[in-house]
Short mmCIF file of C-alpha atoms in Angstrom, two decimals:
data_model
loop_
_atom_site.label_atom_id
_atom_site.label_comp_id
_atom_site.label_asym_id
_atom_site.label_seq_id
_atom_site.Cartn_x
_atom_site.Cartn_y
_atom_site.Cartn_z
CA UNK T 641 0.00 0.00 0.00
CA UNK T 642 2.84 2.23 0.56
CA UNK T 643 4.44 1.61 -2.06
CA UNK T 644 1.82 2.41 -4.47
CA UNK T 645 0.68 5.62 -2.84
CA UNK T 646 4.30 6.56 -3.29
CA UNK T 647 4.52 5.44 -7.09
CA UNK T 648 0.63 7.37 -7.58
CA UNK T 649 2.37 10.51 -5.94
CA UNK T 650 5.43 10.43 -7.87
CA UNK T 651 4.14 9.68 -11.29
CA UNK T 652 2.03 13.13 -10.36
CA UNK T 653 4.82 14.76 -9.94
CA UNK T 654 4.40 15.58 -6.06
CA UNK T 655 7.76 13.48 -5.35
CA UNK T 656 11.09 14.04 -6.53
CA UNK T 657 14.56 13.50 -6.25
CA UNK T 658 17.30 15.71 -4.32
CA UNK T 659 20.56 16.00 -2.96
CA UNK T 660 21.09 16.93 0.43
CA UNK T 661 23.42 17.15 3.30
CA UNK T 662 22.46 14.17 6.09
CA UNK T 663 24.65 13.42 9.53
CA UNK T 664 26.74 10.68 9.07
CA UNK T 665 28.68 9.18 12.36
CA UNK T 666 32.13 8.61 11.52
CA UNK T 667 32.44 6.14 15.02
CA UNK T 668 29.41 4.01 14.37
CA UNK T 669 29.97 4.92 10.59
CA UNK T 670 26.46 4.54 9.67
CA UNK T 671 23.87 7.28 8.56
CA UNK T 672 21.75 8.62 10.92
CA UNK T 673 17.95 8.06 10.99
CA UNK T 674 16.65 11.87 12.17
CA UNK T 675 15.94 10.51 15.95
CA UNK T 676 19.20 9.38 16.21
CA UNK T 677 20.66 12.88 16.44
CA UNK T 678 19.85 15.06 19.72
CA UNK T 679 20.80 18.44 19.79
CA UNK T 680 19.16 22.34 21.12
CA UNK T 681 16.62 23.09 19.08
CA UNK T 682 17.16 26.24 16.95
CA UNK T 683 13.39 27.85 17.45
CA UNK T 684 13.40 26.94 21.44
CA UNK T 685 16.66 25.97 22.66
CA UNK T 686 15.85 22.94 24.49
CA UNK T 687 18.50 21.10 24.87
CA UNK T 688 17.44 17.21 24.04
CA UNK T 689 15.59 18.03 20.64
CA UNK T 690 15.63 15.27 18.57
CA UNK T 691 16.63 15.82 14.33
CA UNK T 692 13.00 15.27 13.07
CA UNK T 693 10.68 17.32 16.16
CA UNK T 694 11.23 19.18 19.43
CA UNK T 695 9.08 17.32 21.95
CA UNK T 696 9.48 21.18 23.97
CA UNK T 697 7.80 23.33 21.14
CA UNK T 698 6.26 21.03 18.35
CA UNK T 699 7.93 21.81 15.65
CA UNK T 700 8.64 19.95 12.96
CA UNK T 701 13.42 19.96 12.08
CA UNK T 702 15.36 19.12 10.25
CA UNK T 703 18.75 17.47 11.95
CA UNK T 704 20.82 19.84 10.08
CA UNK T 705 19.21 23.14 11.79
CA UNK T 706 20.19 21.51 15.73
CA UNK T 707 22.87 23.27 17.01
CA UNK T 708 25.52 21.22 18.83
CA UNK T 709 24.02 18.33 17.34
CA UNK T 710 25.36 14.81 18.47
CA UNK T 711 25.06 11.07 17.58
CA UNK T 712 22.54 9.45 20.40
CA UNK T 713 24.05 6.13 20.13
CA UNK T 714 27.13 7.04 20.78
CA UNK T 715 27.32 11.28 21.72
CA UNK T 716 30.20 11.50 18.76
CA UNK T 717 29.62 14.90 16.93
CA UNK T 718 28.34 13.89 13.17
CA UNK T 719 30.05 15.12 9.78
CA UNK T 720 27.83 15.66 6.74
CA UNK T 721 27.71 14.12 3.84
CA UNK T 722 25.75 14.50 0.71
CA UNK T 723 23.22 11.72 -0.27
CA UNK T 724 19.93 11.86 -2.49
CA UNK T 725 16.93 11.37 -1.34
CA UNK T 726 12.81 11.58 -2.28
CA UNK T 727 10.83 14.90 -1.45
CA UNK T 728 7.44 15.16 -0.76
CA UNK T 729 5.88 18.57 -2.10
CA UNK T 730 3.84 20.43 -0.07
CA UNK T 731 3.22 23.86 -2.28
CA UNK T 732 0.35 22.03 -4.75
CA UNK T 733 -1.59 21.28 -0.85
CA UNK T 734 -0.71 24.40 1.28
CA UNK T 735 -4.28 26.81 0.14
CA UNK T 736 -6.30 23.59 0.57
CA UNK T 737 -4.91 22.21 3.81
CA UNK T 738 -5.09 25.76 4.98
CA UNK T 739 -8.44 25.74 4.05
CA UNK T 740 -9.53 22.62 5.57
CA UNK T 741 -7.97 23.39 8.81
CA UNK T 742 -9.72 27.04 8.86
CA UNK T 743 -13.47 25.41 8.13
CA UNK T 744 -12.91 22.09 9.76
CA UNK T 745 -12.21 24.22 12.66
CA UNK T 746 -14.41 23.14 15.22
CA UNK T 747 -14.44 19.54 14.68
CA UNK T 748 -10.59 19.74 15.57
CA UNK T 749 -9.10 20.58 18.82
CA UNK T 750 -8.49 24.27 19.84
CA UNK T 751 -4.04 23.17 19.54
CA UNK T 752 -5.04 21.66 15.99
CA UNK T 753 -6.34 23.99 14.93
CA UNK T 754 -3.74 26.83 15.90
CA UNK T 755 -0.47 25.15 15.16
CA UNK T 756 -1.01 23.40 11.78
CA UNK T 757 -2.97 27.18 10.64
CA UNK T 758 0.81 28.56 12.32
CA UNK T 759 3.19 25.90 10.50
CA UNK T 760 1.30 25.98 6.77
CA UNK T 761 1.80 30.54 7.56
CA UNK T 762 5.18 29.73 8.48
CA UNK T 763 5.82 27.46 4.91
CA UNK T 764 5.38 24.32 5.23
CA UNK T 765 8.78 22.94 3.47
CA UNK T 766 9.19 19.92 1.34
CA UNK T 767 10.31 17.12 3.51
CA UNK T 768 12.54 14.19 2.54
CA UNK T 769 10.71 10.58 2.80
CA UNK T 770 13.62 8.33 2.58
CA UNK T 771 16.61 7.35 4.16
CA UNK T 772 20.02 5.68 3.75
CA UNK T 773 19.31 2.70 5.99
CA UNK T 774 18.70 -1.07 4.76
CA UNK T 775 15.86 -1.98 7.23
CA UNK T 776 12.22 -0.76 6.43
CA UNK T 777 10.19 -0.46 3.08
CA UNK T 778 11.53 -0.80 -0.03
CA UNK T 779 12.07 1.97 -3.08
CA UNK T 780 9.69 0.80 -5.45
CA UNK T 781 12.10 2.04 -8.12
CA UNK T 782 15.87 0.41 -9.28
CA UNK T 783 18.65 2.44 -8.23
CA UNK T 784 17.79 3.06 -4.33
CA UNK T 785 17.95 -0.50 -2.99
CA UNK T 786 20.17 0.94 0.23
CA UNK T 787 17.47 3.60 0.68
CA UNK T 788 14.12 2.84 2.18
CA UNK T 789 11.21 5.03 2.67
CA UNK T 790 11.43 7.31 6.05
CA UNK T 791 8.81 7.16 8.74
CA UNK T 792 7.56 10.48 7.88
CA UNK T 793 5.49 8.73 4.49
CA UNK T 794 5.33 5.02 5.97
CA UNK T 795 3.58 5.85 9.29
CA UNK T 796 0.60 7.15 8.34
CA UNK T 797 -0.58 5.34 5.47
CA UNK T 798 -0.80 2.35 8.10
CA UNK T 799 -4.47 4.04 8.13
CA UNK T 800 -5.20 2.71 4.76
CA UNK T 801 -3.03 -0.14 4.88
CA UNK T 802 -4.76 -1.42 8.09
CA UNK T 803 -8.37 -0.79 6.49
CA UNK T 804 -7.49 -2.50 3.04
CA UNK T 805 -5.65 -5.78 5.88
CA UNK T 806 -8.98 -5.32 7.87
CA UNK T 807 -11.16 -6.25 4.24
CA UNK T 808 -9.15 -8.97 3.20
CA UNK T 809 -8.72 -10.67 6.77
CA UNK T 810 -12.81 -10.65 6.55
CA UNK T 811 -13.47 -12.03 2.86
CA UNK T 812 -14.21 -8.52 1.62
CA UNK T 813 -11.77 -7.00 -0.67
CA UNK T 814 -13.56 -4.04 -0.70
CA UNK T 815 -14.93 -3.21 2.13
CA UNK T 816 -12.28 -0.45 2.72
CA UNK T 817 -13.82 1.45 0.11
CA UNK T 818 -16.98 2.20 2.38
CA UNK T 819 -14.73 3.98 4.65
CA UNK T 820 -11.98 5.79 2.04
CA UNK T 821 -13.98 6.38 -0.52
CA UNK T 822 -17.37 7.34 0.67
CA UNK T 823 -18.19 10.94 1.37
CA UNK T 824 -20.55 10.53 4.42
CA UNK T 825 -17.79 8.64 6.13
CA UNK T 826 -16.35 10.61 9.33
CA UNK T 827 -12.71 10.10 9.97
CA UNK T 828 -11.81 10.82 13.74
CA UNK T 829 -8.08 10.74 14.38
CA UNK T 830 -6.52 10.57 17.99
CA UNK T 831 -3.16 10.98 18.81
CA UNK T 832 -1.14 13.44 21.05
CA UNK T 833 -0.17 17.19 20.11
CA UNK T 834 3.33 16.10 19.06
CA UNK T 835 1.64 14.38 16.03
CA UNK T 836 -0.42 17.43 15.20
CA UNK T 837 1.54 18.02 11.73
CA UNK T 838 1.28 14.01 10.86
CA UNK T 839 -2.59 14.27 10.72
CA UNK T 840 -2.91 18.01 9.39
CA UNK T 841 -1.00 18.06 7.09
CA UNK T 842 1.51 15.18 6.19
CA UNK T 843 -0.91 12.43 5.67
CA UNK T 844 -3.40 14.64 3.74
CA UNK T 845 -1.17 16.42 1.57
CA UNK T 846 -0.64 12.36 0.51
CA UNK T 847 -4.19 11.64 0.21
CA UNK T 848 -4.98 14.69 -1.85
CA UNK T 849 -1.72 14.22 -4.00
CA UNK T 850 -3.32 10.18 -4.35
CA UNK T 851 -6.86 11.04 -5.23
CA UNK T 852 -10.30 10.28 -4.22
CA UNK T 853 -9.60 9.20 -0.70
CA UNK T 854 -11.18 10.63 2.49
CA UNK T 855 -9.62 13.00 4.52
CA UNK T 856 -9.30 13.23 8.18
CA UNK T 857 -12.79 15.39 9.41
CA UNK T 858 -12.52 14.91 13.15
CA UNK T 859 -8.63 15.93 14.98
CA UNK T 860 -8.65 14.99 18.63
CA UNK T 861 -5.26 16.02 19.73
CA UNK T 862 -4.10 15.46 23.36
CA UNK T 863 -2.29 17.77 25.11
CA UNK T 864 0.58 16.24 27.34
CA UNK T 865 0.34 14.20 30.29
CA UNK T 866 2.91 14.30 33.39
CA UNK T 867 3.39 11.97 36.62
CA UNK T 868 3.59 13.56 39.51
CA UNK T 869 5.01 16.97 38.00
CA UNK T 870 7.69 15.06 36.00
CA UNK T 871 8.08 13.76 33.00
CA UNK T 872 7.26 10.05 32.29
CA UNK T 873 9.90 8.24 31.82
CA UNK T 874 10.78 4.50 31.77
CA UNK T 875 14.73 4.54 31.76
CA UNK T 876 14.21 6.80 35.25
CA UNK T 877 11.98 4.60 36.26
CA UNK T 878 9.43 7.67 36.70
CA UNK T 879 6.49 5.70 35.57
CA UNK T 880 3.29 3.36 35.83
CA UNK T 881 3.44 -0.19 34.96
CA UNK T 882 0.06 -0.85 33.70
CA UNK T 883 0.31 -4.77 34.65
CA UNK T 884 1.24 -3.15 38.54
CA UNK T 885 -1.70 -0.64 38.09
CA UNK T 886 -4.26 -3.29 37.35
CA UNK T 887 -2.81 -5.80 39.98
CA UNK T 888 -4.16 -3.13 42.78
CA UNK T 889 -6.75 -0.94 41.45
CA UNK T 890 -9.53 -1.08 38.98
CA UNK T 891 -9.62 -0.16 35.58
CA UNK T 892 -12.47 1.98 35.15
CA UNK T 893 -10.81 4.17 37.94
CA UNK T 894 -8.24 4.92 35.90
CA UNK T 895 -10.15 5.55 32.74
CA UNK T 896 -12.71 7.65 34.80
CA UNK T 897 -9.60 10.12 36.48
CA UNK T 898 -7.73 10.40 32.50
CA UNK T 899 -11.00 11.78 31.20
CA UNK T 900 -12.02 14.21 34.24
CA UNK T 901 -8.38 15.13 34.77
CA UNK T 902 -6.67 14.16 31.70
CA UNK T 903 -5.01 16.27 29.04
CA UNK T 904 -7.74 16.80 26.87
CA UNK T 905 -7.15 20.76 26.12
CA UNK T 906 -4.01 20.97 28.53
CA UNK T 907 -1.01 19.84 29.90
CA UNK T 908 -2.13 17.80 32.97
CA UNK T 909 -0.47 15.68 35.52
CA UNK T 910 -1.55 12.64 37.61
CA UNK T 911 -1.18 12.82 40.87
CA UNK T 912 -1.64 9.67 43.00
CA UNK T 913 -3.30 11.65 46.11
CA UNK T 914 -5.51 13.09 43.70
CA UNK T 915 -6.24 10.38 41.97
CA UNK T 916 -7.46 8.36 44.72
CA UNK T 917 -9.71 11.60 45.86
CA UNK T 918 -11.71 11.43 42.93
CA UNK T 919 -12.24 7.67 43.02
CA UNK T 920 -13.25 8.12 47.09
CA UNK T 921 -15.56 11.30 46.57
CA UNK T 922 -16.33 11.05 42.84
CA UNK T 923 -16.77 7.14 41.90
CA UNK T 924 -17.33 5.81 45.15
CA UNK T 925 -19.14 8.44 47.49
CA UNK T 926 -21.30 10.04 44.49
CA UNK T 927 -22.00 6.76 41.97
CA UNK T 928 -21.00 3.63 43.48
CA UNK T 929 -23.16 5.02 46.54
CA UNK T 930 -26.22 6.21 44.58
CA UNK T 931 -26.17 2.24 42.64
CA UNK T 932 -25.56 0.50 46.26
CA UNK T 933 -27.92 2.44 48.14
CA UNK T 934 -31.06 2.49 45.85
CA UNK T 935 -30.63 -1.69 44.74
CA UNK T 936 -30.05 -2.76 48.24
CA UNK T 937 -33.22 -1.13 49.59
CA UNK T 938 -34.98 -2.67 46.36
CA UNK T 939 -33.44 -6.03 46.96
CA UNK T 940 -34.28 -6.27 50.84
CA UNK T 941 -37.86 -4.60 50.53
CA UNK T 942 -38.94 -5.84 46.50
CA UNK T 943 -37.02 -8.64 45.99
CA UNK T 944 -39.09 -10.28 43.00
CA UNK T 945 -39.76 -7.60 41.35
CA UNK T 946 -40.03 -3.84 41.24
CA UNK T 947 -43.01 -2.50 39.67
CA UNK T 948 -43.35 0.45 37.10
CA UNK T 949 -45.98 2.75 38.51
CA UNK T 950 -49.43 3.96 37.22
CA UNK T 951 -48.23 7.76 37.59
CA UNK T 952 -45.50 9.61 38.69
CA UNK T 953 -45.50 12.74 40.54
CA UNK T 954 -43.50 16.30 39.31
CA UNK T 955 -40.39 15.53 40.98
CA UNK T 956 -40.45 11.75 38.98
CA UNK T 957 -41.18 13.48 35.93
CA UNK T 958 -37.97 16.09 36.07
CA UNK T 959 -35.78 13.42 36.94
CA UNK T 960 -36.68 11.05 34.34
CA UNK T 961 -36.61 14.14 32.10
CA UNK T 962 -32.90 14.78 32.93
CA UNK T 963 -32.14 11.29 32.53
CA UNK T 964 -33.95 11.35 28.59
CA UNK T 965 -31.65 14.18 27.65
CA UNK T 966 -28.54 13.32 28.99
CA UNK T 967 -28.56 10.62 26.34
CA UNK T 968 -28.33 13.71 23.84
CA UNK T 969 -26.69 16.00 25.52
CA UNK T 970 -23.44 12.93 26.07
CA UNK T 971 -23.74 11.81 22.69
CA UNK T 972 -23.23 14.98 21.06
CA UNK T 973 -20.55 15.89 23.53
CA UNK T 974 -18.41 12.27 22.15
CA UNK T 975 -19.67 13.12 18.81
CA UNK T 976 -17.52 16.23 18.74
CA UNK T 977 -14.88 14.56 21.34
CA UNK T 978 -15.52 16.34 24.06
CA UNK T 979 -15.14 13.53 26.28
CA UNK T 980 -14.89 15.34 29.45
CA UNK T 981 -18.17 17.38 29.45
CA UNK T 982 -19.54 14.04 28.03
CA UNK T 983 -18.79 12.32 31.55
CA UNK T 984 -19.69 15.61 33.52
CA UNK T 985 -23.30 15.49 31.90
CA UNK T 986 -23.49 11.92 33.30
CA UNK T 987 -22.27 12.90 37.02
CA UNK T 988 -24.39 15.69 36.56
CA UNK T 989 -27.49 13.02 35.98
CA UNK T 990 -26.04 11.18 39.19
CA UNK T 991 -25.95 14.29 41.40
CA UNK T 992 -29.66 15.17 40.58
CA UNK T 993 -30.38 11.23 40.86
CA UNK T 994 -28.97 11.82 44.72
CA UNK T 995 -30.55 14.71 45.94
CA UNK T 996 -33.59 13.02 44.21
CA UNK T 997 -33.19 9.91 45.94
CA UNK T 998 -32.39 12.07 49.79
CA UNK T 999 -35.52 14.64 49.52
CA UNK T 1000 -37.22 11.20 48.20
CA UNK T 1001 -36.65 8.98 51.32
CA UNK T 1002 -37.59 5.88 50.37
CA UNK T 1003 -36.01 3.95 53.11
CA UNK T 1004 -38.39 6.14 55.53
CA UNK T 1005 -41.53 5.87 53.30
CA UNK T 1006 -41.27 2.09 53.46
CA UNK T 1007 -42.58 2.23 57.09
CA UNK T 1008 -45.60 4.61 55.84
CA UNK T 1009 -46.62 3.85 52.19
CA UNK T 1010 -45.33 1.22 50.76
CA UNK T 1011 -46.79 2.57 47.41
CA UNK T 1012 -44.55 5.65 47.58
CA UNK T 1013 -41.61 4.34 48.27
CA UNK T 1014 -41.75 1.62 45.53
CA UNK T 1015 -42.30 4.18 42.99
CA UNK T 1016 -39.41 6.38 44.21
CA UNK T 1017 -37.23 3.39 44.34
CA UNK T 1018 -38.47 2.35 40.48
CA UNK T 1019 -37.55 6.02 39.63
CA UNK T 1020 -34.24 5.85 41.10
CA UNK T 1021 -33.37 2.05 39.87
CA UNK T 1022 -34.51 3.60 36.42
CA UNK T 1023 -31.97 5.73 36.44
CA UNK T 1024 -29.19 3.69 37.64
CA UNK T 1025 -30.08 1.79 34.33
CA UNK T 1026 -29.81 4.91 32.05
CA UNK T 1027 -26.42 5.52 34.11
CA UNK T 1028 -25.31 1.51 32.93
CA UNK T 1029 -25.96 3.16 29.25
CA UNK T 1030 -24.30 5.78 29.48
CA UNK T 1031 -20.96 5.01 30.76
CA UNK T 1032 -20.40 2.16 29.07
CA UNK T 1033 -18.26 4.23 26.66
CA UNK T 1034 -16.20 5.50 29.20
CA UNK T 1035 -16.78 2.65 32.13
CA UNK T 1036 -17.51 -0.62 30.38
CA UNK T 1037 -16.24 -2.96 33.40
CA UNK T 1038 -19.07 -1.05 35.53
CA UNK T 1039 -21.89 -0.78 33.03
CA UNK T 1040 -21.22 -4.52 32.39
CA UNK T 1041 -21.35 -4.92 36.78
CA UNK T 1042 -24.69 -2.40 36.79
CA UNK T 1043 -26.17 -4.57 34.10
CA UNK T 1044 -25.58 -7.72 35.68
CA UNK T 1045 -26.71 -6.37 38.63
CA UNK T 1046 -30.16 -5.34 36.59
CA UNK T 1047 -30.76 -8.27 34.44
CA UNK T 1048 -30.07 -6.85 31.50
CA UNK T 1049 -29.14 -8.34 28.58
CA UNK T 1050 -26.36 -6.66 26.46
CA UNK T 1051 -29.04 -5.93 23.44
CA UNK T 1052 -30.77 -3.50 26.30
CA UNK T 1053 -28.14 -1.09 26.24
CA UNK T 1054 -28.15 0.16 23.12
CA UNK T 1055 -27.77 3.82 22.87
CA UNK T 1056 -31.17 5.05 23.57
CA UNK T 1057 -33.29 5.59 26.85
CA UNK T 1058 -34.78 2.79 27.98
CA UNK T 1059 -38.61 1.93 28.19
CA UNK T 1060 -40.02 1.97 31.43
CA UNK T 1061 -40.71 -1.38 32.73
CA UNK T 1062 -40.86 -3.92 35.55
CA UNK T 1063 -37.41 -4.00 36.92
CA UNK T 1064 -36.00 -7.61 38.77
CA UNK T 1065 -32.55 -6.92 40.92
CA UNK T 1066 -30.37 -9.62 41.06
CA UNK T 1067 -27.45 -10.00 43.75
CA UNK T 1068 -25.67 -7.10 44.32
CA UNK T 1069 -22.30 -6.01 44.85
CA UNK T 1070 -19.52 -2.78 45.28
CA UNK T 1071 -18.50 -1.34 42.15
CA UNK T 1072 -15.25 0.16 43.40
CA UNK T 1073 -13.13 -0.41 46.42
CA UNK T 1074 -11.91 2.60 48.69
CA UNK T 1075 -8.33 3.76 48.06
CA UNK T 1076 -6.45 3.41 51.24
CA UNK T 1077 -3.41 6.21 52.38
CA UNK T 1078 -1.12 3.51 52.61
CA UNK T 1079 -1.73 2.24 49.32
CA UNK T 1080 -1.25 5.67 47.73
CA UNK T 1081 2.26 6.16 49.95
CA UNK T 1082 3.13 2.42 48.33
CA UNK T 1083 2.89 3.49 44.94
CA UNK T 1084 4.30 7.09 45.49
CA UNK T 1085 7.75 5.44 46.95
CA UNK T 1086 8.24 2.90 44.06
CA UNK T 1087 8.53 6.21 41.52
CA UNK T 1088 11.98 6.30 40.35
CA UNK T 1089 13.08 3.17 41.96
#
């Protein structure tokens, strides 16, 4: 696949052929792919920018611009020497990807939006697609067999090349098609700010140069994420091991606190006091309290079945209201990748469900009427059941708990608010465990160790 995109692009004339100057390290006397030269970064000065990107500003090098530049294998200063190379042109695309990334605007992340507009002002320069190395994919043309293309080209048309894998592996050849060639399709792309240019402008300016394929409509571009107000890193040990994460705490705890807290618009950091905060106050005290609280009093006092009521009163009505629209109001906020307000409308729909639930009183009414307390248990119960809907995108170990907990089969969660019906509780159960201190003090003291 990468091959042909490259012949389709060259045969246009977007590719070409050029001499330039590339580091070459007399010690390990070898050429040197861009990230294997370090150096300060001529637009920022930091000092540990690698030859193709500065992690510290974003922008896109070239190893020859680093000043002090040195070989990271071995910290020997390179020599340059002159070798020829494929170009990828960039003029023919720069009005259009401008373009897209001007009208496209707010289906892309605010830091999309501003740095590729910034880079394709700047000029966006032709960038060199192969290198002198023997590992990688071939030149699909005689001449360059000790050149293969660069990372820069290869990378992202793993996008198409995983689609067209995808169609064969599944005994449909052209199933790809429905999602690179049809118009209605919508093309989200994920990836951290550091890969902003890759997916604004690299990868398109292919497509466009290749012809009738869709481009990206939807940029969701992280900003950076920190551990404990460093940097991660795995050589200092500064870091989480997933397998150790999951050993002691629960998944959905962890996917709950990267959303809330996360880098979605801004550099964030996780902080293991505050991350077992939110799971106390947040996951446990507001949600897992609201699902334990409202089944167990339905388990101990209805325990065959709870049944829908003949009418509800005002205060039934607005919560079941809330609960109908928070279907919409989540699904448009994921639509557009906001995945943070997304979760906020649901705790929103659990805060109203517990203030509900307190003015409510069910567990008094029980001793009075029986009648009202079933109904504002069935109200409550209802809602626990939108709630298993609706985080299932973000939470799918505790929808999946909240569903078994329900009797509900996985065809009753679609995406929709659920009919009102008869509800049956089966055995119930915590959906999170409390953090300790100690545990928290445990995981703090293995950082950098």
């Amino acid at each position: 696949v990468v091959q042909d995109l490259f012949l389709k692009l060259y045969n246009k004339g977007f590719i070409y052929t050029k001499t330039e100057k590339l580091a070459y390290c007399s010690n390990c006397k070898r050429f040197l792919p861009d990230r294997y030269i370090e150096g300060i970064c001529p637009k920022c000065d930091f000092n540990n920018a690698r030859g193709d990107q500065c992690d510290n500003c974003g922008n896109l090098l070239n190893p020859i611009d680093l000043k002090k530049p040195r070989c990271k294998i071995c910290n020997h200063e390179p020599e340059w020497r002159d070798s020829e190379h494929f170009f990828l042109k960039f003029s023919p695309f720069a009005k259009e990807l401008k373009k897209r990334a001007e009208k496209l605007g707010d289906s892309w992340r605010v830091n999309a939006k501003n740095f590729t507009i910034q880079l394709l002002e700047q000029g966006f320069n032709d960038r060199a697609i192969t290198r002198d190395t023997d590992w990688g994919i071939e030149i699909p043309l005689p001449g360059f067999e000790t050149k293969r293309i660069y990372v820069w080209f290869e990378a992202v048309c793993g996008y198409l090349s995983a689609s067209i894998e995808y169609s064969n592996g599944i005994n449909e050849p052209n199933k790809w098609k429905e999602f690179w060639e049809d118009k209605k399709a919508v093309h989200y792309y994920v990836h951290g700010k550091d890969n902003i240019p890759f997916h604004t402008i690299i990868w398109p300016a292919i497509l466009l140069g290749a012809g009738d394929l869709h481009l990206p409509d939807v940029i969701v571009s992280s900003e950076y994420l920190t551990l404990e107000h460093k940097q991660f890193s795995k050589s200092r040990h500064w870091m989480i091991s997933l397998p150790d994460f999951l050993a002691g705490f629960d998944a959905d705890t962890l996917r709950y606190y990267l959303v809330v807290c996360g880098p979605e618009n801004s550099d964030a950091d996780f902080s293991w006091v505050d991350y077992a905060s939110k799971v106390n106050n947040e996951m446990i005290g507001n949600f897992g309290n609201l699902v334990n609280r409202v089944l167990s009093q339905v388990k101990n006092n209805f325990p065959e079945k709870l049944n829908q009521p003949k009418k509800f009163g005002a205060e039934d009505k607005i919560l079941l209201d809330l609960a109908e629209s928070t279907f919409k109001s989540v699904g448009e906020a994921i639509v557009k990748a906001h995945f943070r307000d997304g979760i906020r409308e649901i705790f929103k729909l659990v805060d109203a469900a517990n203030k509900y639930l307190n003015d409510a009183a069910p567990w008094k009414k029980i001793k009075e009427s029986k009648e009202d307390a079933e109904r504002s248990l069935f109200v409550g119960t209802h809602v626990i059941k939108c709630l298993a809907i609706l985080i299932e995108p973000y939470l799918p170990s505790s929808a999946e708990k909240i569903q078994q907990m329900l009797n509900l089969e996985k065809s009753d969660s679609t995406w929709q608010y659920p009919k009102l019906e008869d509800i049956v509780v089966n055995e119930i159960a915590p959906l999170y465990k409390r953090i300790e201190p100690e545990q928290i003090e445990n995981e703090k003291a293995k950082l950098g160790k």
